[in-house]
Amino acid sequence: MEKEEEKKEEIKKEPEEKPEEESEKENFVIKFDKVDKFYAEDAPVLKGINLEIKEGEFISLVGPSGSGKSTFLKLIYAEEKPTEGNVLFGEISIATIKKSKLPAHRRNIGTIFQDFKLLPKRTAFENVAYAMEVSGFSKVEIEEDVPQILEIVGLQNKANKFPHQLSGGEQQKVAIARALVNKPLVIIADEPTGNLDPESSQDIVELLLEINKLGKTIVLASHDKEIVDRANKRVVALDNGKIVCDTKKGKYKVIKCT
Amino acid sequence: MFLTISRTFKEGIKNFWRNGWLSFATVSVLMLSLFVVSVLMMITFSANLLLKNVQEKANISIYFKSDVTDEKVQEAQRELEKTSEIKSIAYVSKKKALENFKSNNVNEPAIIQSLEELGDNPLLASLVVRSKNPGQYESINEFINQADFFGDVSRVNYGKNKEIIEKLNGIIATTKKVGLSLEILFAVIAVLITFNTIRITIYSYKQEVEIMRLVGASNIFIRLPFVFEGLIYGTIASISSMLILFIAVKFAMPYLTSSIPPAILIDLYFSKFGLLFGLQIGTGTLLGIISSMIAIRRYLQI
């Protein structure tokens, strides 16, 4: 009772502040807090990034190459650490994450890349299974979950094919299956359609939207206009390491935010 | 933990098979290195064996004047036995010396005939002294020269043997030195080559390791398969190196060294089998494991 009264008082004190934001802050999955990232001292890749990504959101990160999209994503899966400021992933602070905690952190994030990054000497099934093996799932669980996931991406008939026996689109679907199989909180896709023909690209976006409907947060970086327009979700535009545009629902826009 | 070990072990075996050519090359290099070192060891062993044989034949013979009685000779023997350097003293009487002489010259009837015509036994009684160590003949010779019985001595044939014995000492010392330094040299080369080969093998995994890390594999999960692979390299290399060594000893060596009977070499192989195989499998697996670990740490930065 007392606590509720206190809260009400707080709200009363600052009626100008949007009360919605109070509740929104509670459920962010990723938060960029005044993030600067430098690889070399005089060349900022990211400068003063402030951004919150909420659970279940689908966010398209757009911008020309060299605008800092990949670095932005690397900061999320802790391949890089911020030079200034901090990135929060739930409770985890990327700026101070220990090396030993990295593997556990990565298992909470499914990653998809332009070059698929499949293990070349393993079949589709084994590629997906590998992600479960490293997380310590039992053989029984693996044999139950992997075929299910492959069915979701529509590759149940190609489980025993090696990457070089699959088309680009199919390889990317294996990568998506692998990203999904550990039931991560967030899926990160870095130019997932960069190497694919338009038709396969559409397939991949549909699949990502489908996965988003299941409640997964998705961060998609792309400079493919059609893909971003098709997604028709929140668009954040980066240019020269700065956020130049953030629209709730929209189309591909660069530099000029209309 | 058990799950990790069994999974990474299986992973290591799979890697080994899936990298057919690379594995084959690595094992071959490792095997060759082990083989060269063990051939050197075999050579040192057989040289030692040979020298030991010659060493055992080396002796000092003390010939007594023909009028010296058996008792006096035995007295001299007792005196000699007091010195610590001596391994054995054999007494050869006049009669025994004649028998030996006859049996040594069975094929030359002219000599035996002339001996019989002589009637009397012209051979001298002698003491054949063997030392524990070929370096001690000098001091034994000194001792004989100063002994009380020296007056009864006709001659000591150390002078004749002296050169051979001294040469032998030199040969033993140099074989030991040269053999050991060659072994060390080749062992170092073997380590470097093997390390380099495994390094290249692991470097070819660079991209795969990157992917594994992205999927959230822990360092131990990435590393252990390589370590097990190194273990497999070592095991296969040492087993095949022992096999080749056996073939070499059995079939090739007799043609190369006529001075050593092949049967002795085979015996030598089996008597040193435990040592050779233990050393090989030890260094082989250790080399595989350590070079894998260093290569992973340095080239994959995990």
mmCIF file with all atom_site columns, C-alpha atoms in Angstrom, chain A residues 31 33-37 74-89 91-99 102 105:
data_model
loop_
_atom_site.group_PDB
_atom_site.id
_atom_site.type_symbol
_atom_site.label_atom_id
_atom_site.label_alt_id
_atom_site.label_comp_id
_atom_site.label_asym_id
_atom_site.label_entity_id
_atom_site.label_seq_id
_atom_site.pdbx_PDB_ins_code
_atom_site.Cartn_x
_atom_site.Cartn_y
_atom_site.Cartn_z
_atom_site.occupancy
_atom_site.B_iso_or_equiv
_atom_site.pdbx_formal_charge
_atom_site.auth_seq_id
_atom_site.auth_comp_id
_atom_site.auth_asym_id
_atom_site.auth_atom_id
_atom_site.pdbx_PDB_model_num
ATOM 1  C CA . LYS A 1 31  ? 20.154 -0.271  -24.018 1.00 0.00 ? 31  LYS A CA 1
ATOM 2  C CA . ASP A 1 33  ? 23.877 4.566   -23.014 1.00 0.00 ? 33  ASP A CA 1
ATOM 3  C CA . LYS A 1 34  ? 26.005 7.391   -24.466 1.00 0.00 ? 34  LYS A CA 1
ATOM 4  C CA . VAL A 1 35  ? 28.126 4.911   -26.372 1.00 0.00 ? 35  VAL A CA 1
ATOM 5  C CA . ASP A 1 36  ? 31.297 5.983   -28.167 1.00 0.00 ? 36  ASP A CA 1
ATOM 6  C CA . LYS A 1 37  ? 33.414 3.478   -30.035 1.00 0.00 ? 37  LYS A CA 1
ATOM 7  C CA . LYS A 1 74  ? 29.244 -6.311  -32.322 1.00 0.00 ? 74  LYS A CA 1
ATOM 8  C CA . LEU A 1 75  ? 28.722 -4.244  -29.183 1.00 0.00 ? 75  LEU A CA 1
ATOM 9  C CA . ILE A 1 76  ? 25.562 -6.234  -28.493 1.00 0.00 ? 76  ILE A CA 1
ATOM 10 C CA . TYR A 1 77  ? 27.144 -9.670  -28.750 1.00 0.00 ? 77  TYR A CA 1
ATOM 11 C CA . ALA A 1 78  ? 30.261 -8.341  -26.990 1.00 0.00 ? 78  ALA A CA 1
ATOM 12 C CA . GLU A 1 79  ? 32.713 -8.938  -29.799 1.00 0.00 ? 79  GLU A CA 1
ATOM 13 C CA . GLU A 1 80  ? 33.710 -5.332  -29.112 1.00 0.00 ? 80  GLU A CA 1
ATOM 14 C CA . LYS A 1 81  ? 33.505 -3.222  -25.985 1.00 0.00 ? 81  LYS A CA 1
ATOM 15 C CA . PRO A 1 82  ? 32.390 0.413   -25.914 1.00 0.00 ? 82  PRO A CA 1
ATOM 16 C CA . THR A 1 83  ? 35.185 2.973   -25.596 1.00 0.00 ? 83  THR A CA 1
ATOM 17 C CA . GLU A 1 84  ? 32.909 5.296   -23.618 1.00 0.00 ? 84  GLU A CA 1
ATOM 18 C CA . GLY A 1 85  ? 29.476 4.758   -22.123 1.00 0.00 ? 85  GLY A CA 1
ATOM 19 C CA . ASN A 1 86  ? 27.895 1.359   -21.771 1.00 0.00 ? 86  ASN A CA 1
ATOM 20 C CA . VAL A 1 87  ? 25.706 -1.170  -23.471 1.00 0.00 ? 87  VAL A CA 1
ATOM 21 C CA . LEU A 1 88  ? 23.279 -3.079  -21.304 1.00 0.00 ? 88  LEU A CA 1
ATOM 22 C CA . PHE A 1 89  ? 21.885 -6.428  -22.302 1.00 0.00 ? 89  PHE A CA 1
ATOM 23 C CA . GLU A 1 91  ? 21.262 -7.175  -16.481 1.00 0.00 ? 91  GLU A CA 1
ATOM 24 C CA . ILE A 1 92  ? 24.564 -7.672  -18.277 1.00 0.00 ? 92  ILE A CA 1
ATOM 25 C CA . SER A 1 93  ? 26.930 -4.744  -18.750 1.00 0.00 ? 93  SER A CA 1
ATOM 26 C CA . ILE A 1 94  ? 28.932 -5.228  -21.935 1.00 0.00 ? 94  ILE A CA 1
ATOM 27 C CA . ALA A 1 95  ? 31.585 -2.688  -20.884 1.00 0.00 ? 95  ALA A CA 1
ATOM 28 C CA . THR A 1 96  ? 32.579 -4.806  -17.914 1.00 0.00 ? 96  THR A CA 1
ATOM 29 C CA . ILE A 1 97  ? 31.643 -8.343  -18.985 1.00 0.00 ? 97  ILE A CA 1
ATOM 30 C CA . LYS A 1 98  ? 34.239 -10.942 -18.040 1.00 0.00 ? 98  LYS A CA 1
ATOM 31 C CA . LYS A 1 99  ? 35.773 -13.138 -20.726 1.00 0.00 ? 99  LYS A CA 1
ATOM 32 C CA . LEU A 1 102 ? 31.117 -14.418 -22.873 1.00 0.00 ? 102 LEU A CA 1
ATOM 33 C CA . HIS A 1 105 ? 26.107 -14.292 -23.030 1.00 0.00 ? 105 HIS A CA 1
#
